[in-house]
Amino acid sequence: MGRVAGKVAFITGAARGQGRAHAVRLAQEGADIIAVDSCEDVSSLEYPMATEDDLRETERLVRELGRRVMVRKVDVRDQAALDQVTADGVAAFGGIDIVSANAGVCGCRPTMDLSDVEWQDMVDINMTGVWRTVKATAPHLISAGRGGSIVLTSSVVTMVGAANVAHYSASKSGVVGLMKTLSAELGKHQIRVNAVHPGNVATDMLFSESTLRVFCPDLENPTTDDLRERARGGDVLGQGWVEAVDISNAVLYLASDEARFVTGVSLPVDCGRRIG
Ligand SMILES: NC(=O)c1ccc[n+]([C@@H]2O[C@H](COP(=O)([O-])OP(=O)(O)OC[C@H]3O[C@@H](n4cnc5c(N)ncnc54)[C@H](O)[C@@H]3O)[C@@H](O)[C@H]2O)c1
C-alpha cells in the first residue's frame, strides 16, 4: 500500500527537475498525476525552460509505474488554462487531493540593475503563479470535502538572504506569506498548506550560467565543479547540493497522511545551509 495510494496529485513545472521527481515519487507511492509545464522559454531569463519532449518523458515515467497521468502545456501565468486543466483532471480522475505548486524560475543581477521585465516575470511566475495554481485547484479540494494537502515551493534563500537575487528572494518570500494565509483559510476544510524550502538542488536551474555566477562572481567561466566546491562550504553537512528526489521525499511526507496534523510550516531541505 503506497503512502499516497488512491490520491490524485496536481504538479506544476513537472516537465523536468524537481517537478518531474515529485511526479515520479508520488506515483511510486500510488498517486495518479496531473502534470503541467509551460515548456516555453522566457525572454528575460538567461537559461532555457523545459521542452514538450521533457513533459512527455515525465508522462512516460509515470505511466511506466502503472499510474494514470494527464500532461498539459500550461503556463502558471494563465489562469484560464490552469482552470481548464484542473477541471479536465478532476473530470478524468475524480478529484484532486495533492497540489504541488513547484513551477519557478531564477535569475541573477544586482538589485539596482534589474529591469522592470526581469522583476515582473519573476514575480508573475514564482509568486502570482503559485496563487493562480491554488486559485484553480483549491475550490475542487473544498467542494470534494475530503481534505487535502497543498505544498508550495519556496526556497532557503528566504531564510538566509543572498546577493543579486532580490526578485527571486522577494517572490519566494511572497510564497511563504501565501502559505501562511492559505493554511489559516483552508484549515476548516481539512486542507493543509505547507512550504518546502529547497537549498541547492541538482537541476538545470542550479547549473544554469546565471546561478553559477551567483556562487562564483569572481570567476569568468565558472563550472559545476567550482560551484560544488563553494557550495560545500555553505552547508553544515558539506554536501553542496541535494538531488531532486530529496525534495520529493519532503513533498511526499507533507502530502501523505503521515503529516495529517502538519499545516502552516516551512520545511527546509538544505543540508543545514541556514545554520552554517
Ligand atoms: N534548483 C535549486 O537549487 C532550487 C533551490 C530552491 C528552490 N528551487 C525551486 O524549485 C522549483 C523547481 O525548480 P527546479 O530546480 O526543478 O528547476 P528547473 O528549471 O529544472 O524546473 C522548473 C520547471 O518549471 C517550468 N516552468 C518555468 N516557468 C513556468 C511557467 N510560467 N509555467 C509553468 N511551468 C514553468 C520549467 O519549464 C521547468 O520545467 C522552482 O520553484 C525553484 O525556484 C530550486
mmCIF file of C-alpha atoms and ligand atoms in Angstrom:
data_model
loop_
_atom_site.group_PDB
_atom_site.id
_atom_site.type_symbol
_atom_site.label_atom_id
_atom_site.label_comp_id
_atom_site.label_asym_id
_atom_site.label_seq_id
_atom_site.Cartn_x
_atom_site.Cartn_y
_atom_site.Cartn_z
ATOM 1 C CA MET A 1 0.000 0.000 0.000
ATOM 2 C CA GLY A 2 1.611 3.268 -1.112
ATOM 3 C CA ARG A 3 1.861 6.304 1.132
ATOM 4 C CA VAL A 4 -0.443 8.332 -1.150
ATOM 5 C CA ALA A 5 -2.340 5.409 -2.699
ATOM 6 C CA GLY A 6 -5.545 6.369 -4.452
ATOM 7 C CA LYS A 7 -4.824 10.098 -4.348
ATOM 8 C CA VAL A 8 -4.517 12.467 -7.290
ATOM 9 C CA ALA A 9 -1.654 14.979 -7.409
ATOM 10 C CA PHE A 10 -1.571 18.181 -9.477
ATOM 11 C CA ILE A 11 2.006 19.345 -10.115
ATOM 12 C CA THR A 12 3.251 22.478 -11.899
ATOM 13 C CA GLY A 13 6.673 22.727 -13.531
ATOM 14 C CA ALA A 14 6.568 18.959 -13.925
ATOM 15 C CA ALA A 15 8.451 18.526 -17.211
ATOM 16 C CA ARG A 16 11.876 18.190 -15.580
ATOM 17 C CA GLY A 17 13.861 18.742 -12.386
ATOM 18 C CA GLN A 18 12.043 18.690 -9.081
ATOM 19 C CA GLY A 19 8.564 18.728 -10.636
ATOM 20 C CA ARG A 20 9.295 15.550 -12.585
ATOM 21 C CA ALA A 21 10.849 13.959 -9.493
ATOM 22 C CA HIS A 22 7.719 14.828 -7.478
ATOM 23 C CA ALA A 23 5.518 13.247 -10.166
ATOM 24 C CA VAL A 24 7.568 10.054 -10.185
ATOM 25 C CA ARG A 25 7.954 9.807 -6.396
ATOM 26 C CA LEU A 26 4.234 10.392 -5.737
ATOM 27 C CA ALA A 27 3.334 7.910 -8.488
ATOM 28 C CA GLN A 28 5.677 5.329 -6.921
ATOM 29 C CA GLU A 29 3.588 5.721 -3.763
ATOM 30 C CA GLY A 30 0.310 5.205 -5.584
ATOM 31 C CA ALA A 31 -0.873 8.646 -6.766
ATOM 32 C CA ASP A 32 -2.257 9.498 -10.188
ATOM 33 C CA ILE A 33 -0.667 12.587 -11.675
ATOM 34 C CA ILE A 34 -1.801 15.758 -13.451
ATOM 35 C CA ALA A 35 1.435 17.326 -14.683
ATOM 36 C CA VAL A 36 1.672 20.770 -16.249
ATOM 37 C CA ASP A 37 4.556 22.848 -17.559
ATOM 38 C CA SER A 38 4.869 25.930 -19.761
ATOM 39 C CA CYS A 39 7.554 24.282 -21.942
ATOM 40 C CA GLU A 40 8.338 27.770 -23.205
ATOM 41 C CA ASP A 41 11.411 29.957 -22.781
ATOM 42 C CA VAL A 42 11.128 33.304 -21.003
ATOM 43 C CA SER A 43 12.992 36.104 -22.789
ATOM 44 C CA SER A 44 14.132 37.837 -19.598
ATOM 45 C CA LEU A 45 15.833 34.656 -18.346
ATOM 46 C CA GLU A 46 19.331 33.524 -19.244
ATOM 47 C CA TYR A 47 18.633 29.775 -19.362
ATOM 48 C CA PRO A 48 16.128 27.607 -21.259
ATOM 49 C CA MET A 49 12.945 26.190 -19.781
ATOM 50 C CA ALA A 50 11.824 22.580 -20.283
ATOM 51 C CA THR A 51 10.529 21.302 -23.613
ATOM 52 C CA GLU A 52 7.407 19.415 -24.648
ATOM 53 C CA ASP A 53 9.615 16.324 -25.046
ATOM 54 C CA ASP A 54 10.621 16.707 -21.394
ATOM 55 C CA LEU A 55 6.958 16.801 -20.386
ATOM 56 C CA ARG A 56 6.257 13.682 -22.464
ATOM 57 C CA GLU A 57 9.142 11.950 -20.689
ATOM 58 C CA THR A 58 7.519 12.731 -17.331
ATOM 59 C CA GLU A 59 4.304 11.251 -18.707
ATOM 60 C CA ARG A 60 6.167 8.111 -19.811
ATOM 61 C CA LEU A 61 7.870 7.677 -16.438
ATOM 62 C CA VAL A 62 4.585 7.924 -14.518
ATOM 63 C CA ARG A 63 2.778 5.620 -16.913
ATOM 64 C CA GLU A 64 5.611 3.097 -16.590
ATOM 65 C CA LEU A 65 4.806 2.958 -12.868
ATOM 66 C CA GLY A 66 1.260 1.905 -13.707
ATOM 67 C CA ARG A 67 -0.373 5.150 -12.606
ATOM 68 C CA ARG A 68 -2.783 7.306 -14.580
ATOM 69 C CA VAL A 69 -1.281 10.532 -15.886
ATOM 70 C CA MET A 70 -2.504 13.658 -17.676
ATOM 71 C CA VAL A 71 0.058 16.126 -19.011
ATOM 72 C CA ARG A 72 -0.602 19.542 -20.486
ATOM 73 C CA LYS A 73 1.389 22.534 -21.688
ATOM 74 C CA VAL A 74 0.130 25.238 -19.312
ATOM 75 C CA ASP A 75 1.794 28.427 -18.128
ATOM 76 C CA VAL A 76 1.123 29.216 -14.471
ATOM 77 C CA ARG A 77 0.583 32.847 -15.519
ATOM 78 C CA ASP A 78 -2.501 31.774 -17.498
ATOM 79 C CA GLN A 79 -5.467 31.429 -15.120
ATOM 80 C CA ALA A 80 -7.904 30.232 -17.795
ATOM 81 C CA ALA A 81 -5.565 27.422 -18.858
ATOM 82 C CA LEU A 82 -4.970 26.397 -15.237
ATOM 83 C CA ASP A 83 -8.716 26.388 -14.582
ATOM 84 C CA GLN A 84 -9.290 24.249 -17.681
ATOM 85 C CA VAL A 85 -6.653 21.598 -16.970
ATOM 86 C CA THR A 86 -7.836 21.406 -13.368
ATOM 87 C CA ALA A 87 -11.421 20.829 -14.471
ATOM 88 C CA ASP A 88 -10.295 18.272 -17.056
ATOM 89 C CA GLY A 89 -8.139 16.480 -14.486
ATOM 90 C CA VAL A 90 -10.975 16.324 -11.972
ATOM 91 C CA ALA A 91 -13.331 15.005 -14.644
ATOM 92 C CA ALA A 92 -10.836 12.331 -15.702
ATOM 93 C CA PHE A 93 -9.509 11.234 -12.294
ATOM 94 C CA GLY A 94 -12.412 12.058 -9.962
ATOM 95 C CA GLY A 95 -10.785 14.823 -7.915
ATOM 96 C CA ILE A 96 -7.521 16.310 -6.679
ATOM 97 C CA ASP A 97 -6.002 15.580 -3.257
ATOM 98 C CA ILE A 98 -2.460 16.947 -3.532
ATOM 99 C CA VAL A 99 -1.223 20.168 -5.123
ATOM 100 C CA SER A 100 2.468 20.857 -5.681
ATOM 101 C CA ALA A 101 2.942 24.472 -6.797
ATOM 102 C CA ASN A 102 6.511 23.876 -7.908
ATOM 103 C CA ALA A 103 6.976 25.840 -11.158
ATOM 104 C CA GLY A 104 9.572 28.540 -10.744
ATOM 105 C CA VAL A 105 12.438 30.386 -12.394
ATOM 106 C CA CYS A 106 15.633 32.022 -11.178
ATOM 107 C CA GLY A 107 17.885 34.848 -12.275
ATOM 108 C CA CYS A 108 20.894 36.769 -11.076
ATOM 109 C CA ARG A 109 21.523 40.515 -11.189
ATOM 110 C CA PRO A 110 22.344 43.248 -8.702
ATOM 111 C CA THR A 111 19.125 44.764 -7.380
ATOM 112 C CA MET A 112 19.653 48.235 -8.878
ATOM 113 C CA ASP A 113 20.367 46.750 -12.320
ATOM 114 C CA LEU A 114 17.200 44.641 -12.572
ATOM 115 C CA SER A 115 14.934 45.637 -15.450
ATOM 116 C CA ASP A 116 11.190 46.036 -14.941
ATOM 117 C CA VAL A 117 10.634 42.970 -17.113
ATOM 118 C CA GLU A 118 13.047 40.791 -15.127
ATOM 119 C CA TRP A 119 11.348 41.805 -11.880
ATOM 120 C CA GLN A 120 7.846 41.330 -13.228
ATOM 121 C CA ASP A 121 8.449 37.946 -14.906
ATOM 122 C CA MET A 122 9.964 36.583 -11.694
ATOM 123 C CA VAL A 123 7.080 37.761 -9.524
ATOM 124 C CA ASP A 124 4.458 36.688 -12.074
ATOM 125 C CA ILE A 125 5.799 33.126 -12.318
ATOM 126 C CA ASN A 126 7.185 32.427 -8.837
ATOM 127 C CA MET A 127 4.598 34.169 -6.675
ATOM 128 C CA THR A 128 1.482 35.051 -8.664
ATOM 129 C CA GLY A 129 1.749 31.694 -10.457
ATOM 130 C CA VAL A 130 1.502 29.940 -7.092
ATOM 131 C CA TRP A 131 -1.578 31.974 -6.182
ATOM 132 C CA ARG A 132 -3.125 31.145 -9.574
ATOM 133 C CA THR A 133 -2.359 27.436 -9.131
ATOM 134 C CA VAL A 134 -4.101 27.399 -5.762
ATOM 135 C CA LYS A 135 -6.974 29.520 -7.118
ATOM 136 C CA ALA A 136 -7.553 26.928 -9.846
ATOM 137 C CA THR A 137 -7.251 23.822 -7.691
ATOM 138 C CA ALA A 138 -8.356 24.591 -4.120
ATOM 139 C CA PRO A 139 -12.074 25.032 -4.962
ATOM 140 C CA HIS A 140 -12.102 21.419 -6.204
ATOM 141 C CA LEU A 141 -10.499 20.195 -2.979
ATOM 142 C CA ILE A 142 -13.015 22.197 -0.937
ATOM 143 C CA SER A 143 -16.079 21.008 -2.823
ATOM 144 C CA ALA A 144 -14.976 17.366 -2.727
ATOM 145 C CA GLY A 145 -14.949 17.629 1.071
ATOM 146 C CA ARG A 146 -12.187 15.059 1.573
ATOM 147 C CA GLY A 147 -9.436 17.463 2.703
ATOM 148 C CA GLY A 148 -6.062 17.544 1.006
ATOM 149 C CA SER A 149 -2.510 18.813 1.025
ATOM 150 C CA ILE A 150 -1.074 21.805 -0.796
ATOM 151 C CA VAL A 151 2.706 22.138 -0.921
ATOM 152 C CA LEU A 152 4.190 25.400 -2.161
ATOM 153 C CA THR A 153 7.809 25.515 -3.298
ATOM 154 C CA SER A 154 9.707 28.406 -1.776
ATOM 155 C CA SER A 155 13.491 28.492 -1.262
ATOM 156 C CA VAL A 156 16.042 28.525 1.526
ATOM 157 C CA VAL A 157 17.092 31.913 0.166
ATOM 158 C CA THR A 158 14.117 33.390 2.069
ATOM 159 C CA MET A 159 15.802 32.213 5.288
ATOM 160 C CA VAL A 160 19.414 33.165 4.628
ATOM 161 C CA GLY A 161 19.465 36.093 2.223
ATOM 162 C CA ALA A 162 21.809 36.247 -0.772
ATOM 163 C CA ALA A 163 23.133 38.995 -3.021
ATOM 164 C CA ASN A 164 21.920 39.510 -6.607
ATOM 165 C CA VAL A 165 18.636 37.612 -6.328
ATOM 166 C CA ALA A 166 16.277 40.309 -4.969
ATOM 167 C CA HIS A 167 13.497 39.451 -7.422
ATOM 168 C CA TYR A 168 13.839 35.721 -6.732
ATOM 169 C CA SER A 169 14.058 36.140 -2.980
ATOM 170 C CA ALA A 170 11.134 38.573 -2.854
ATOM 171 C CA SER A 171 8.938 36.282 -4.941
ATOM 172 C CA LYS A 172 9.812 33.220 -2.837
ATOM 173 C CA SER A 173 9.189 35.189 0.380
ATOM 174 C CA GLY A 174 5.775 36.074 -1.008
ATOM 175 C CA VAL A 175 5.105 32.352 -1.309
ATOM 176 C CA VAL A 176 5.650 31.985 2.452
ATOM 177 C CA GLY A 177 3.063 34.693 3.126
ATOM 178 C CA LEU A 178 0.641 32.939 0.800
ATOM 179 C CA MET A 179 1.271 29.625 2.551
ATOM 180 C CA LYS A 180 0.535 31.067 5.980
ATOM 181 C CA THR A 181 -2.665 32.815 4.892
ATOM 182 C CA LEU A 182 -3.890 29.799 2.927
ATOM 183 C CA SER A 183 -3.232 27.445 5.824
ATOM 184 C CA ALA A 184 -5.360 29.713 8.016
ATOM 185 C CA GLU A 185 -8.158 29.908 5.440
ATOM 186 C CA LEU A 186 -8.282 26.272 4.344
ATOM 187 C CA GLY A 187 -7.784 24.506 7.670
ATOM 188 C CA LYS A 188 -11.526 24.326 8.285
ATOM 189 C CA HIS A 189 -11.764 22.188 5.144
ATOM 190 C CA GLN A 190 -9.019 19.849 6.431
ATOM 191 C CA ILE A 191 -6.780 21.149 3.680
ATOM 192 C CA ARG A 192 -3.212 21.567 4.879
ATOM 193 C CA VAL A 193 -0.887 24.101 3.290
ATOM 194 C CA ASN A 194 2.872 23.963 3.787
ATOM 195 C CA ALA A 195 6.046 25.148 2.067
ATOM 196 C CA VAL A 196 9.231 23.323 1.137
ATOM 197 C CA HIS A 197 12.386 25.391 1.084
ATOM 198 C CA PRO A 198 14.981 23.642 -1.065
ATOM 199 C CA GLY A 199 18.629 24.549 -0.653
ATOM 200 C CA ASN A 200 20.729 23.854 -3.735
ATOM 201 C CA VAL A 201 19.187 21.133 -5.877
ATOM 202 C CA ALA A 202 20.955 19.435 -8.788
ATOM 203 C CA THR A 203 18.688 20.591 -11.615
ATOM 204 C CA ASP A 204 19.044 22.690 -14.773
ATOM 205 C CA MET A 205 18.204 25.769 -12.694
ATOM 206 C CA LEU A 206 21.188 25.293 -10.376
ATOM 207 C CA PHE A 207 23.546 24.510 -13.235
ATOM 208 C CA SER A 208 22.429 27.477 -15.339
ATOM 209 C CA GLU A 209 25.048 30.076 -16.167
ATOM 210 C CA SER A 210 23.312 32.748 -14.100
ATOM 211 C CA THR A 211 23.238 30.603 -10.939
ATOM 212 C CA LEU A 212 26.871 29.601 -11.407
ATOM 213 C CA ARG A 213 27.629 33.331 -11.369
ATOM 214 C CA VAL A 214 25.775 33.781 -8.053
ATOM 215 C CA PHE A 215 28.198 31.337 -6.426
ATOM 216 C CA CYS A 216 31.328 32.319 -8.334
ATOM 217 C CA PRO A 217 31.052 36.047 -9.150
ATOM 218 C CA ASP A 218 34.863 36.302 -9.293
ATOM 219 C CA LEU A 219 35.317 33.599 -11.977
ATOM 220 C CA GLU A 220 34.927 34.338 -15.665
ATOM 221 C CA ASN A 221 33.631 30.899 -16.708
ATOM 222 C CA PRO A 222 32.542 29.043 -13.558
ATOM 223 C CA THR A 223 31.905 25.302 -13.852
ATOM 224 C CA THR A 224 29.705 22.948 -11.839
ATOM 225 C CA ASP A 225 32.891 21.744 -10.078
ATOM 226 C CA ASP A 226 33.612 25.334 -8.981
ATOM 227 C CA LEU A 227 30.041 25.600 -7.784
ATOM 228 C CA ARG A 228 30.211 22.366 -5.831
ATOM 229 C CA GLU A 229 33.437 23.383 -4.139
ATOM 230 C CA ARG A 230 31.991 26.705 -2.988
ATOM 231 C CA ALA A 231 28.562 25.349 -2.154
ATOM 232 C CA ARG A 232 30.003 22.562 0.016
ATOM 233 C CA GLY A 233 31.381 25.217 2.358
ATOM 234 C CA GLY A 234 27.923 26.747 2.657
ATOM 235 C CA ASP A 235 26.120 23.926 4.453
ATOM 236 C CA VAL A 236 26.831 22.064 7.675
ATOM 237 C CA LEU A 237 26.695 18.621 6.025
ATOM 238 C CA GLY A 238 29.311 19.641 3.461
ATOM 239 C CA GLN A 239 27.221 18.405 0.546
ATOM 240 C CA GLY A 240 26.863 21.473 -1.680
ATOM 241 C CA TRP A 241 23.617 20.299 -3.172
ATOM 242 C CA VAL A 242 20.918 17.645 -2.891
ATOM 243 C CA GLU A 243 19.140 15.610 -5.569
ATOM 244 C CA ALA A 244 15.629 16.450 -6.741
ATOM 245 C CA VAL A 245 14.283 13.304 -5.087
ATOM 246 C CA ASP A 246 15.361 14.641 -1.689
ATOM 247 C CA ILE A 247 12.846 17.461 -2.133
ATOM 248 C CA SER A 248 10.294 14.976 -3.485
ATOM 249 C CA ASN A 249 10.590 12.954 -0.287
ATOM 250 C CA ALA A 250 9.742 16.075 1.729
ATOM 251 C CA VAL A 251 6.799 16.797 -0.578
ATOM 252 C CA LEU A 252 5.686 13.173 -0.235
ATOM 253 C CA TYR A 253 5.740 13.407 3.562
ATOM 254 C CA LEU A 254 3.750 16.668 3.570
ATOM 255 C CA ALA A 255 1.305 15.220 1.023
ATOM 256 C CA SER A 256 0.773 11.985 2.926
ATOM 257 C CA ASP A 257 -1.412 11.258 5.929
ATOM 258 C CA GLU A 258 1.782 10.940 7.987
ATOM 259 C CA ALA A 259 1.666 14.752 8.085
ATOM 260 C CA ARG A 260 -2.075 14.879 8.781
ATOM 261 C CA PHE A 261 -1.690 17.457 11.563
ATOM 262 C CA VAL A 262 1.095 19.469 9.940
ATOM 263 C CA THR A 263 -0.003 22.747 8.379
ATOM 264 C CA GLY A 264 1.405 26.251 8.025
ATOM 265 C CA VAL A 265 5.043 25.159 8.262
ATOM 266 C CA SER A 266 8.185 25.943 6.308
ATOM 267 C CA LEU A 267 10.303 22.821 5.787
ATOM 268 C CA PRO A 268 13.878 23.463 4.658
ATOM 269 C CA VAL A 269 15.756 20.683 2.845
ATOM 270 C CA ASP A 270 19.099 22.405 2.680
ATOM 271 C CA CYS A 271 21.785 20.332 4.437
ATOM 272 C CA GLY A 272 21.636 22.908 7.208
ATOM 273 C CA ARG A 273 22.683 25.814 4.999
ATOM 274 C CA ARG A 274 20.582 28.135 7.195
ATOM 275 C CA ILE A 275 22.639 27.457 10.271
ATOM 276 C CA GLY A 276 26.137 27.002 8.859
HETATM 277 N N1 LIG B 1 17.369 24.106 -8.119
HETATM 278 C C1 LIG B 1 17.547 24.766 -6.984
HETATM 279 O O1 LIG B 1 18.689 24.872 -6.494
HETATM 280 C C2 LIG B 1 16.363 25.371 -6.257
HETATM 281 C C3 LIG B 1 16.573 25.894 -4.980
HETATM 282 C C4 LIG B 1 15.498 26.431 -4.279
HETATM 283 C C5 LIG B 1 14.237 26.453 -4.863
HETATM 284 N N2 LIG B 1 14.066 25.951 -6.106
HETATM 285 C C6 LIG B 1 12.708 25.983 -6.673
HETATM 286 O O2 LIG B 1 12.306 24.672 -7.011
HETATM 287 C C7 LIG B 1 11.337 24.723 -8.056
HETATM 288 C C8 LIG B 1 11.689 23.726 -9.150
HETATM 289 O O3 LIG B 1 12.892 24.162 -9.793
HETATM 290 P P1 LIG B 1 13.955 23.142 -10.425
HETATM 291 O O4 LIG B 1 15.139 23.176 -9.558
HETATM 292 O O5 LIG B 1 13.302 21.847 -10.705
HETATM 293 O O6 LIG B 1 14.321 23.911 -11.787
HETATM 294 P P2 LIG B 1 14.031 23.559 -13.325
HETATM 295 O O7 LIG B 1 14.378 24.793 -14.076
HETATM 296 O O8 LIG B 1 14.688 22.306 -13.694
HETATM 297 O O9 LIG B 1 12.449 23.294 -13.353
HETATM 298 C C9 LIG B 1 11.492 24.314 -13.334
HETATM 299 C C10 LIG B 1 10.340 23.885 -14.222
HETATM 300 O O10 LIG B 1 9.333 24.911 -14.181
HETATM 301 C C11 LIG B 1 8.876 25.130 -15.519
HETATM 302 N N3 LIG B 1 8.323 26.486 -15.613
HETATM 303 C C12 LIG B 1 9.008 27.647 -15.629
HETATM 304 N N4 LIG B 1 8.162 28.678 -15.786
HETATM 305 C C13 LIG B 1 6.916 28.152 -15.864
HETATM 306 C C14 LIG B 1 5.636 28.713 -16.019
HETATM 307 N N5 LIG B 1 5.467 30.038 -16.168
HETATM 308 N N6 LIG B 1 4.560 27.887 -16.039
HETATM 309 C C15 LIG B 1 4.718 26.545 -15.908
HETATM 310 N N7 LIG B 1 5.919 25.950 -15.779
HETATM 311 C C16 LIG B 1 7.007 26.752 -15.745
HETATM 312 C C17 LIG B 1 10.110 24.922 -16.373
HETATM 313 O O11 LIG B 1 9.800 24.691 -17.750
HETATM 314 C C18 LIG B 1 10.763 23.740 -15.693
HETATM 315 O O12 LIG B 1 10.265 22.514 -16.195
HETATM 316 C C19 LIG B 1 11.288 26.173 -8.512
HETATM 317 O O13 LIG B 1 10.194 26.828 -7.918
HETATM 318 C C20 LIG B 1 12.593 26.742 -7.973
HETATM 319 O O14 LIG B 1 12.520 28.134 -7.778
HETATM 320 C C21 LIG B 1 15.104 25.422 -6.822
#
